[in-house]
Amino acid sequence: MNAQLIIDASYLVAAFLFIYGLKRMSSPVTAASGIRVAGLGMLVAVLASFLYVFGVNDAAAPHLNVNVALGAAALALGFGWAWWSGKKVEMTAMPQMVALYNGMGGGAAAAIGAVELFRSSAQHETIPLVVTIIGSLIGAISLSGSLIAWAKLDGRVNGTWRFTGLQLMNGSVFFATLALGLYIAFVEHGHAPVAITAAFFALALVFGVLMTMPIGGADMPVVISLYNAFTGLAVGFEGFVLQNPALMIAGMVVGSAGTLLTLLMAKAMNRSVSNVIFSNFGATGDEGQG
Amino acid sequence: MLTGFVALYIFMLAAFTGYEIIGRVPSILHTPLMSGSNFVHGIVVVGALFALLNATSLVEQIIGFFGVLLGAGNAAGGYVVTERMLQMFKSSDKKKA
């Protein structure tokens, strides 16, 4: 009981520090200190979340030792690798690293949704289930889309996929994914066979790839910002599913700030966001349209 | 708990907060801010940790492990990259002044 109180208080502090840190980051004078404020918030939240150990549900209690070991290992590996790669990367390669880390966040949000959907013992109510599926969909798109953005900026994938009917194909993949998600939610009530749930995630990942492949390198900053907003939304939605206000607030703040930032960046380039995503700018004229 | 309208209020107020924070920001700060907000949604690592600690089957443990791994990468990488960007910003500002 006390552990839960400490966790809740820490999340409140973390949410305040995130918002205050972002506010400081939005002015050139205070920007450098803003990230430290936000970093402090992250530290508080992560340290407090270890207190979850005292509040796991009864079904998970026998697995607790293994789960704690896995969690510590994953944290150490993830933090260690990202810290090292972020320190050593060239200044000019920053944008693709942002894309890569952003994709990882989207993947984490999708993983939270996947754990919920693969838990056969879970009791699903309709609204949290639908939110889980939407969050997973957005997170998975953000994961694979950001990876393609990273690969393109890093020069690992060259050229763009463009052919007549591409938009049509992307649209059908998207609606197939959505239909599968709705099927899991409303027909199977979250207890779909593993193959169907896996197919849902696979299709969402494929759509992220298809959506990003036709976009040229010059537009990538806008696209990365868009996926940043996507990941924020996915995190906010999965936060609702987990009943975690820190995730809800941080995710939604980033979701809306990221959307606005995407619009501002597109405007600074004299482009509209729909132009960036749908019109295949930067190649050989208008042939890609339609 | 946070059901129904309370959750919607949280989402609505958070969305306005995000909008207000970013409004009227100079274009030179677009990229660092994108990176900074990328760091902030690294909080997802906390949710992934919760999912992993409550995992009961091998599948959940594997997915949860990767969730925590990816979330931790998001948080740490986002922090380092943003700090480096803003550090550069700071020093170039001093030279001008």
Coordinates of C-alpha atoms in Angstrom, one line a residue:
Chain A
M1 CA 0.0 0.0 0.0
N2 CA 2.8 2.4 0.9
A3 CA 4.7 1.4 -2.1
Q4 CA 1.8 2.4 -4.3
L5 CA 1.6 5.8 -2.6
I6 CA 5.3 6.4 -3.3
I7 CA 4.9 5.3 -6.9
D8 CA 1.9 7.7 -7.4
A9 CA 3.7 10.6 -5.8
S10 CA 6.8 10.0 -8.0
Y11 CA 4.7 10.0 -11.1
L12 CA 3.2 13.3 -10.1
V13 CA 6.7 14.8 -9.7
A14 CA 7.8 13.2 -12.9
A15 CA 4.9 14.6 -14.9
F16 CA 5.6 18.1 -13.5
L17 CA 9.3 17.8 -14.3
F18 CA 8.6 16.6 -17.9
I19 CA 6.2 19.5 -18.6
Y20 CA 8.5 22.1 -16.9
G21 CA 11.5 20.7 -18.8
L22 CA 9.8 20.9 -22.2
K23 CA 8.7 24.4 -21.4
R24 CA 12.3 25.4 -20.7
M25 CA 13.4 23.6 -23.9
S26 CA 11.1 25.8 -25.9
S27 CA 13.2 29.0 -25.3
P28 CA 16.8 29.3 -26.6
V29 CA 18.0 30.8 -23.3
T30 CA 16.9 28.0 -21.0
A31 CA 16.9 25.1 -23.5
A32 CA 20.1 23.4 -22.2
S33 CA 18.8 23.2 -18.6
G34 CA 15.4 21.9 -19.8
I35 CA 16.6 18.5 -20.8
R36 CA 18.3 18.1 -17.4
V37 CA 15.0 18.9 -15.6
A38 CA 13.2 16.3 -17.8
G39 CA 16.0 13.8 -17.3
L40 CA 15.5 14.2 -13.5
G41 CA 11.8 13.4 -14.0
M42 CA 12.7 10.2 -15.9
L43 CA 15.1 9.1 -13.2
V44 CA 12.5 9.6 -10.5
A45 CA 9.9 7.7 -12.4
V46 CA 12.1 4.7 -13.4
L47 CA 13.5 4.4 -9.8
A48 CA 10.0 4.5 -8.3
S49 CA 8.7 1.9 -10.7
F50 CA 11.0 -0.7 -9.2
L51 CA 8.5 -0.6 -6.3
Y52 CA 6.1 -2.5 -8.6
V53 CA 7.9 -5.5 -7.2
F54 CA 5.8 -5.2 -4.1
G55 CA 2.5 -5.0 -5.9
V56 CA 2.5 -7.7 -8.6
N57 CA -0.6 -9.7 -9.0
D58 CA -0.9 -13.2 -7.5
A59 CA -0.6 -15.0 -10.8
A60 CA 2.7 -13.4 -11.5
A61 CA 4.2 -13.9 -8.0
P62 CA 5.9 -17.2 -8.7
H63 CA 7.6 -15.7 -11.7
L64 CA 8.8 -12.6 -9.9
N65 CA 12.5 -13.5 -9.6
V66 CA 12.8 -14.3 -13.2
N67 CA 10.8 -11.2 -14.2
V68 CA 12.9 -8.9 -12.0
A69 CA 16.1 -10.4 -13.5
L70 CA 14.8 -10.0 -17.0
G71 CA 13.8 -6.4 -16.3
A72 CA 17.1 -5.5 -14.8
A73 CA 19.0 -7.1 -17.7
A74 CA 16.8 -5.3 -20.3
L75 CA 17.1 -2.0 -18.5
A76 CA 20.9 -2.3 -18.3
L77 CA 21.3 -3.4 -21.9
G78 CA 18.9 -0.8 -23.3
F79 CA 20.3 2.1 -21.3
G80 CA 23.9 1.0 -21.9
W81 CA 23.6 0.5 -25.6
A82 CA 21.6 3.7 -26.2
W83 CA 23.9 5.8 -24.0
W84 CA 27.0 4.5 -25.8
S85 CA 25.6 4.9 -29.3
G86 CA 24.2 8.4 -28.5
K87 CA 27.6 9.5 -27.2
K88 CA 29.6 8.2 -30.1
V89 CA 27.4 9.2 -33.0
E90 CA 28.6 12.1 -35.3
M91 CA 26.8 15.4 -34.8
T92 CA 25.6 15.2 -38.5
A93 CA 24.0 11.8 -37.8
M94 CA 21.8 13.1 -35.0
P95 CA 18.4 13.1 -36.9
Q96 CA 18.6 9.4 -37.8
M97 CA 19.5 8.5 -34.2
V98 CA 16.4 10.5 -33.0
A99 CA 14.4 8.4 -35.5
L100 CA 15.9 5.2 -34.2
Y101 CA 15.3 5.9 -30.5
N102 CA 11.8 7.1 -31.4
G103 CA 11.1 3.8 -33.2
M104 CA 12.2 2.0 -30.1
G105 CA 9.7 3.9 -28.0
G106 CA 7.0 3.0 -30.4
G107 CA 8.1 -0.6 -30.3
A108 CA 7.9 -0.5 -26.5
A109 CA 4.3 0.8 -26.6
A110 CA 3.4 -1.9 -29.1
A111 CA 5.0 -4.5 -26.8
I112 CA 2.8 -3.3 -23.9
G113 CA -0.2 -3.8 -26.1
A114 CA 1.1 -7.2 -27.2
V115 CA 1.6 -8.4 -23.7
E116 CA -2.1 -7.5 -22.9
L117 CA -3.4 -9.2 -26.1
F118 CA -1.3 -12.4 -25.6
R119 CA -2.3 -12.8 -22.0
S120 CA -4.9 -15.6 -22.2
S121 CA -6.1 -15.1 -18.6
A122 CA -6.8 -11.4 -19.1
Q123 CA -10.4 -10.1 -18.6
H124 CA -10.9 -7.5 -21.3
E125 CA -13.5 -4.7 -21.2
T126 CA -14.4 -3.2 -24.5
I127 CA -13.1 0.3 -24.1
P128 CA -9.6 -0.5 -22.7
L129 CA -9.4 -3.3 -25.3
V130 CA -10.0 -1.0 -28.2
V131 CA -7.6 1.5 -26.8
T132 CA -5.0 -1.3 -26.4
I133 CA -5.4 -2.2 -30.1
I134 CA -5.2 1.4 -31.4
G135 CA -2.1 2.1 -29.3
S136 CA -0.5 -1.1 -30.5
L137 CA -1.3 -0.2 -34.1
I138 CA 0.1 3.3 -33.8
G139 CA 3.2 2.1 -31.9
A140 CA 4.0 -0.7 -34.4
I141 CA 3.6 1.7 -37.4
S142 CA 5.9 4.1 -35.6
L143 CA 8.4 1.4 -34.9
S144 CA 8.8 0.1 -38.5
G145 CA 8.3 3.6 -40.1
S146 CA 11.0 5.1 -37.9
L147 CA 13.4 2.3 -38.7
I148 CA 12.9 2.9 -42.4
A149 CA 13.5 6.7 -41.8
W150 CA 16.6 5.8 -39.9
A151 CA 17.8 3.5 -42.6
K152 CA 17.2 6.1 -45.3
L153 CA 18.9 8.9 -43.5
D154 CA 21.8 6.6 -42.6
G155 CA 22.2 5.7 -46.3
R156 CA 21.4 2.0 -45.7
V157 CA 18.3 2.1 -47.9
N158 CA 18.5 4.1 -51.1
G159 CA 16.0 5.2 -53.6
T160 CA 12.2 5.2 -53.1
W161 CA 9.5 2.8 -54.0
R162 CA 7.1 4.3 -56.4
F163 CA 4.7 2.7 -58.8
T164 CA 1.2 3.3 -59.9
G165 CA -1.3 1.9 -57.4
L166 CA 1.1 2.3 -54.5
Q167 CA -1.3 4.5 -52.6
L168 CA -4.1 2.0 -53.3
M169 CA -1.9 -0.9 -52.0
N170 CA -1.0 1.1 -48.8
G171 CA -4.6 2.0 -48.3
S172 CA -5.7 -1.6 -48.5
V173 CA -2.9 -2.8 -46.1
F174 CA -4.0 -0.2 -43.7
F175 CA -7.7 -1.1 -43.8
A176 CA -6.8 -4.8 -43.6
T177 CA -4.8 -4.1 -40.4
L178 CA -7.6 -2.0 -39.0
A179 CA -10.2 -4.6 -39.8
L180 CA -8.1 -7.3 -38.1
G181 CA -7.8 -5.1 -35.0
L182 CA -11.6 -4.6 -34.9
Y183 CA -12.1 -8.3 -35.4
I184 CA -9.9 -9.0 -32.4
A185 CA -11.7 -6.4 -30.3
F186 CA -15.3 -7.0 -31.2
V187 CA -15.6 -10.6 -32.4
E188 CA -12.9 -12.4 -30.3
H189 CA -13.1 -9.9 -27.4
G190 CA -9.3 -9.9 -27.1
H191 CA -8.9 -13.7 -27.0
A192 CA -8.1 -14.2 -30.7
P193 CA -5.9 -17.1 -31.7
V194 CA -2.2 -16.3 -31.4
A195 CA -1.8 -16.4 -35.2
I196 CA -4.4 -13.7 -35.7
T197 CA -3.0 -11.4 -33.1
A198 CA 0.5 -12.0 -34.6
A199 CA -0.8 -11.2 -38.1
F200 CA -2.3 -8.0 -36.8
F201 CA 1.1 -6.8 -35.5
A202 CA 2.9 -8.1 -38.6
L203 CA 0.5 -6.1 -40.9
A204 CA 0.9 -3.0 -38.8
L205 CA 4.7 -3.3 -39.1
V206 CA 4.4 -3.8 -42.9
F207 CA 2.2 -0.8 -43.2
G208 CA 4.8 1.4 -41.4
V209 CA 7.4 0.3 -44.0
L210 CA 5.1 0.8 -46.9
M211 CA 4.1 4.3 -45.7
T212 CA 7.7 5.5 -45.3
M213 CA 9.3 3.9 -48.3
P214 CA 7.9 6.4 -50.9
I215 CA 9.0 9.4 -49.0
G216 CA 12.3 11.1 -50.0
G217 CA 15.2 11.9 -47.7
A218 CA 14.6 15.7 -47.8
D219 CA 11.2 15.2 -46.1
M220 CA 12.5 12.9 -43.4
P221 CA 12.7 15.4 -40.6
V222 CA 9.0 16.1 -40.9
V223 CA 8.3 12.4 -41.1
I224 CA 10.4 11.7 -38.0
S225 CA 8.5 14.4 -36.1
L226 CA 5.2 12.8 -37.2
Y227 CA 6.3 9.4 -35.9
N228 CA 7.4 11.1 -32.7
A229 CA 3.9 12.4 -32.3
F230 CA 2.6 8.8 -33.1
T231 CA 4.8 7.2 -30.5
G232 CA 3.6 9.8 -28.0
L233 CA -0.1 9.0 -28.7
A234 CA 0.7 5.2 -28.5
V235 CA 2.4 5.7 -25.1
G236 CA -0.6 7.8 -23.9
F237 CA -3.1 5.1 -25.0
E238 CA -1.1 2.2 -23.4
G239 CA -0.8 4.4 -20.3
F240 CA -4.6 4.5 -20.1
V241 CA -4.7 0.7 -20.5
L242 CA -2.2 0.3 -17.7
Q243 CA -3.9 2.9 -15.6
N244 CA -0.6 4.8 -15.4
P245 CA -1.2 8.6 -15.3
A246 CA 2.5 9.4 -15.9
L247 CA 2.4 7.6 -19.3
M248 CA -1.0 9.2 -20.1
I249 CA 0.2 12.7 -19.4
A250 CA 3.7 12.4 -20.9
G251 CA 2.4 10.5 -24.0
M252 CA -0.4 13.0 -24.7
V253 CA 1.7 16.1 -24.1
V254 CA 4.2 14.7 -26.7
G255 CA 1.4 13.6 -28.9
S256 CA 0.0 17.1 -29.2
A257 CA 3.3 18.9 -29.1
G258 CA 4.7 16.6 -31.7
T259 CA 1.7 17.1 -34.0
L260 CA 2.1 20.9 -33.7
L261 CA 5.9 20.6 -34.2
T262 CA 5.3 18.5 -37.4
L263 CA 3.0 21.2 -38.8
L264 CA 5.5 23.9 -37.9
M265 CA 8.4 22.0 -39.5
A266 CA 6.4 21.4 -42.6
K267 CA 5.4 25.0 -42.8
A268 CA 9.0 26.1 -42.4
M269 CA 9.8 24.0 -45.5
N270 CA 6.8 25.5 -47.3
R271 CA 5.1 22.1 -47.5
S272 CA 2.0 20.7 -46.0
V273 CA 2.0 17.4 -44.1
S274 CA -0.3 15.7 -46.4
N275 CA 1.9 16.8 -49.3
V276 CA 4.9 15.1 -47.6
I277 CA 3.1 11.9 -46.9
F278 CA 1.1 11.4 -50.1
S279 CA 2.6 13.3 -53.0
N280 CA 6.1 11.8 -53.4
F281 CA 8.0 15.1 -53.6
G282 CA 11.6 15.3 -54.7
A283 CA 11.7 12.7 -57.4
T284 CA 10.8 13.0 -61.0
G285 CA 7.8 15.3 -61.0
D286 CA 4.3 14.3 -60.7
E287 CA 4.3 10.8 -62.0
G288 CA 3.9 9.3 -58.6
Q289 CA 0.7 11.0 -57.9
G290 CA -2.7 9.3 -58.3
Chain B
M1 CA -9.6 4.7 -10.9
L2 CA -8.8 6.5 -14.1
T3 CA -11.8 5.4 -16.1
G4 CA -14.2 7.2 -18.4
F5 CA -14.3 10.9 -18.2
V6 CA -11.4 11.4 -15.7
A7 CA -9.2 9.8 -18.3
L8 CA -10.6 12.0 -21.0
Y9 CA -10.0 15.1 -18.9
I10 CA -6.4 14.0 -18.4
F11 CA -5.9 13.5 -22.1
M12 CA -7.6 16.8 -23.0
L13 CA -5.6 18.9 -20.5
A14 CA -2.4 17.2 -21.5
A15 CA -3.0 17.8 -25.2
F16 CA -3.6 21.6 -24.5
T17 CA -0.5 21.7 -22.4
G18 CA 1.6 20.2 -25.2
Y19 CA 0.1 22.6 -27.7
E20 CA 0.8 25.6 -25.5
I21 CA 4.4 24.6 -24.7
I22 CA 5.3 24.4 -28.4
G23 CA 3.4 27.4 -29.7
R24 CA 5.5 30.3 -31.0
V25 CA 8.8 28.4 -30.7
P26 CA 11.7 29.7 -32.9
S27 CA 12.4 27.4 -35.9
I28 CA 16.0 26.9 -34.8
L29 CA 14.7 24.9 -31.8
H30 CA 12.5 22.6 -33.9
T31 CA 15.0 19.7 -34.1
P32 CA 16.1 19.8 -30.4
L33 CA 12.5 20.0 -29.3
M34 CA 11.6 17.0 -31.4
S35 CA 14.4 15.2 -29.8
G36 CA 13.4 16.4 -26.3
S37 CA 9.9 15.3 -26.7
N38 CA 11.2 12.0 -28.1
F39 CA 13.0 11.6 -24.8
V40 CA 9.9 12.4 -22.8
H41 CA 7.9 9.6 -24.3
G42 CA 10.7 7.3 -23.2
I43 CA 8.6 7.1 -20.0
V44 CA 7.1 4.1 -21.8
V45 CA 9.9 2.1 -20.2
V46 CA 8.0 2.4 -16.9
G47 CA 4.9 0.9 -18.4
A48 CA 6.9 -1.9 -20.1
L49 CA 8.5 -2.7 -16.8
F50 CA 5.1 -3.0 -15.2
A51 CA 4.0 -5.3 -17.9
L52 CA 7.1 -7.5 -17.6
L53 CA 6.9 -7.7 -13.8
N54 CA 3.3 -9.0 -14.1
A55 CA 4.1 -11.4 -16.9
T56 CA 2.9 -15.0 -16.2
S57 CA 3.9 -16.9 -19.4
L58 CA 7.0 -17.3 -21.5
V59 CA 5.5 -15.3 -24.4
E60 CA 4.7 -12.4 -22.1
Q61 CA 8.1 -12.5 -20.6
I62 CA 9.8 -12.4 -24.0
I63 CA 7.7 -9.6 -25.3
G64 CA 8.0 -7.7 -22.0
F65 CA 11.8 -8.1 -22.1
F66 CA 12.0 -6.5 -25.5
G67 CA 9.5 -3.8 -24.5
V68 CA 11.7 -2.8 -21.6
L69 CA 14.8 -3.0 -23.8
L70 CA 13.3 -0.8 -26.4
G71 CA 11.9 1.7 -23.9
A72 CA 15.2 2.0 -22.1
G73 CA 16.9 2.7 -25.4
N74 CA 14.3 5.4 -26.1
A75 CA 14.9 7.1 -22.8
A76 CA 18.7 6.9 -22.6
G77 CA 19.3 7.6 -26.3
G78 CA 16.8 10.5 -26.3
Y79 CA 18.5 12.1 -23.3
V80 CA 22.0 11.8 -24.7
V81 CA 21.2 13.0 -28.1
T82 CA 19.1 16.0 -26.9
E83 CA 21.7 17.0 -24.4
R84 CA 24.4 17.0 -27.1
M85 CA 22.3 19.0 -29.4
L86 CA 21.4 21.6 -26.8
Q87 CA 25.0 21.8 -25.6
M88 CA 26.1 22.8 -29.1
F89 CA 23.3 25.3 -29.0
K90 CA 24.6 26.8 -25.8
S91 CA 28.2 27.2 -26.8
S92 CA 27.3 28.9 -30.1
D93 CA 25.1 31.3 -28.2
K94 CA 27.9 32.3 -26.0
K95 CA 30.2 33.0 -28.9
K96 CA 27.6 35.4 -30.3
A97 CA 27.2 37.2 -27.0

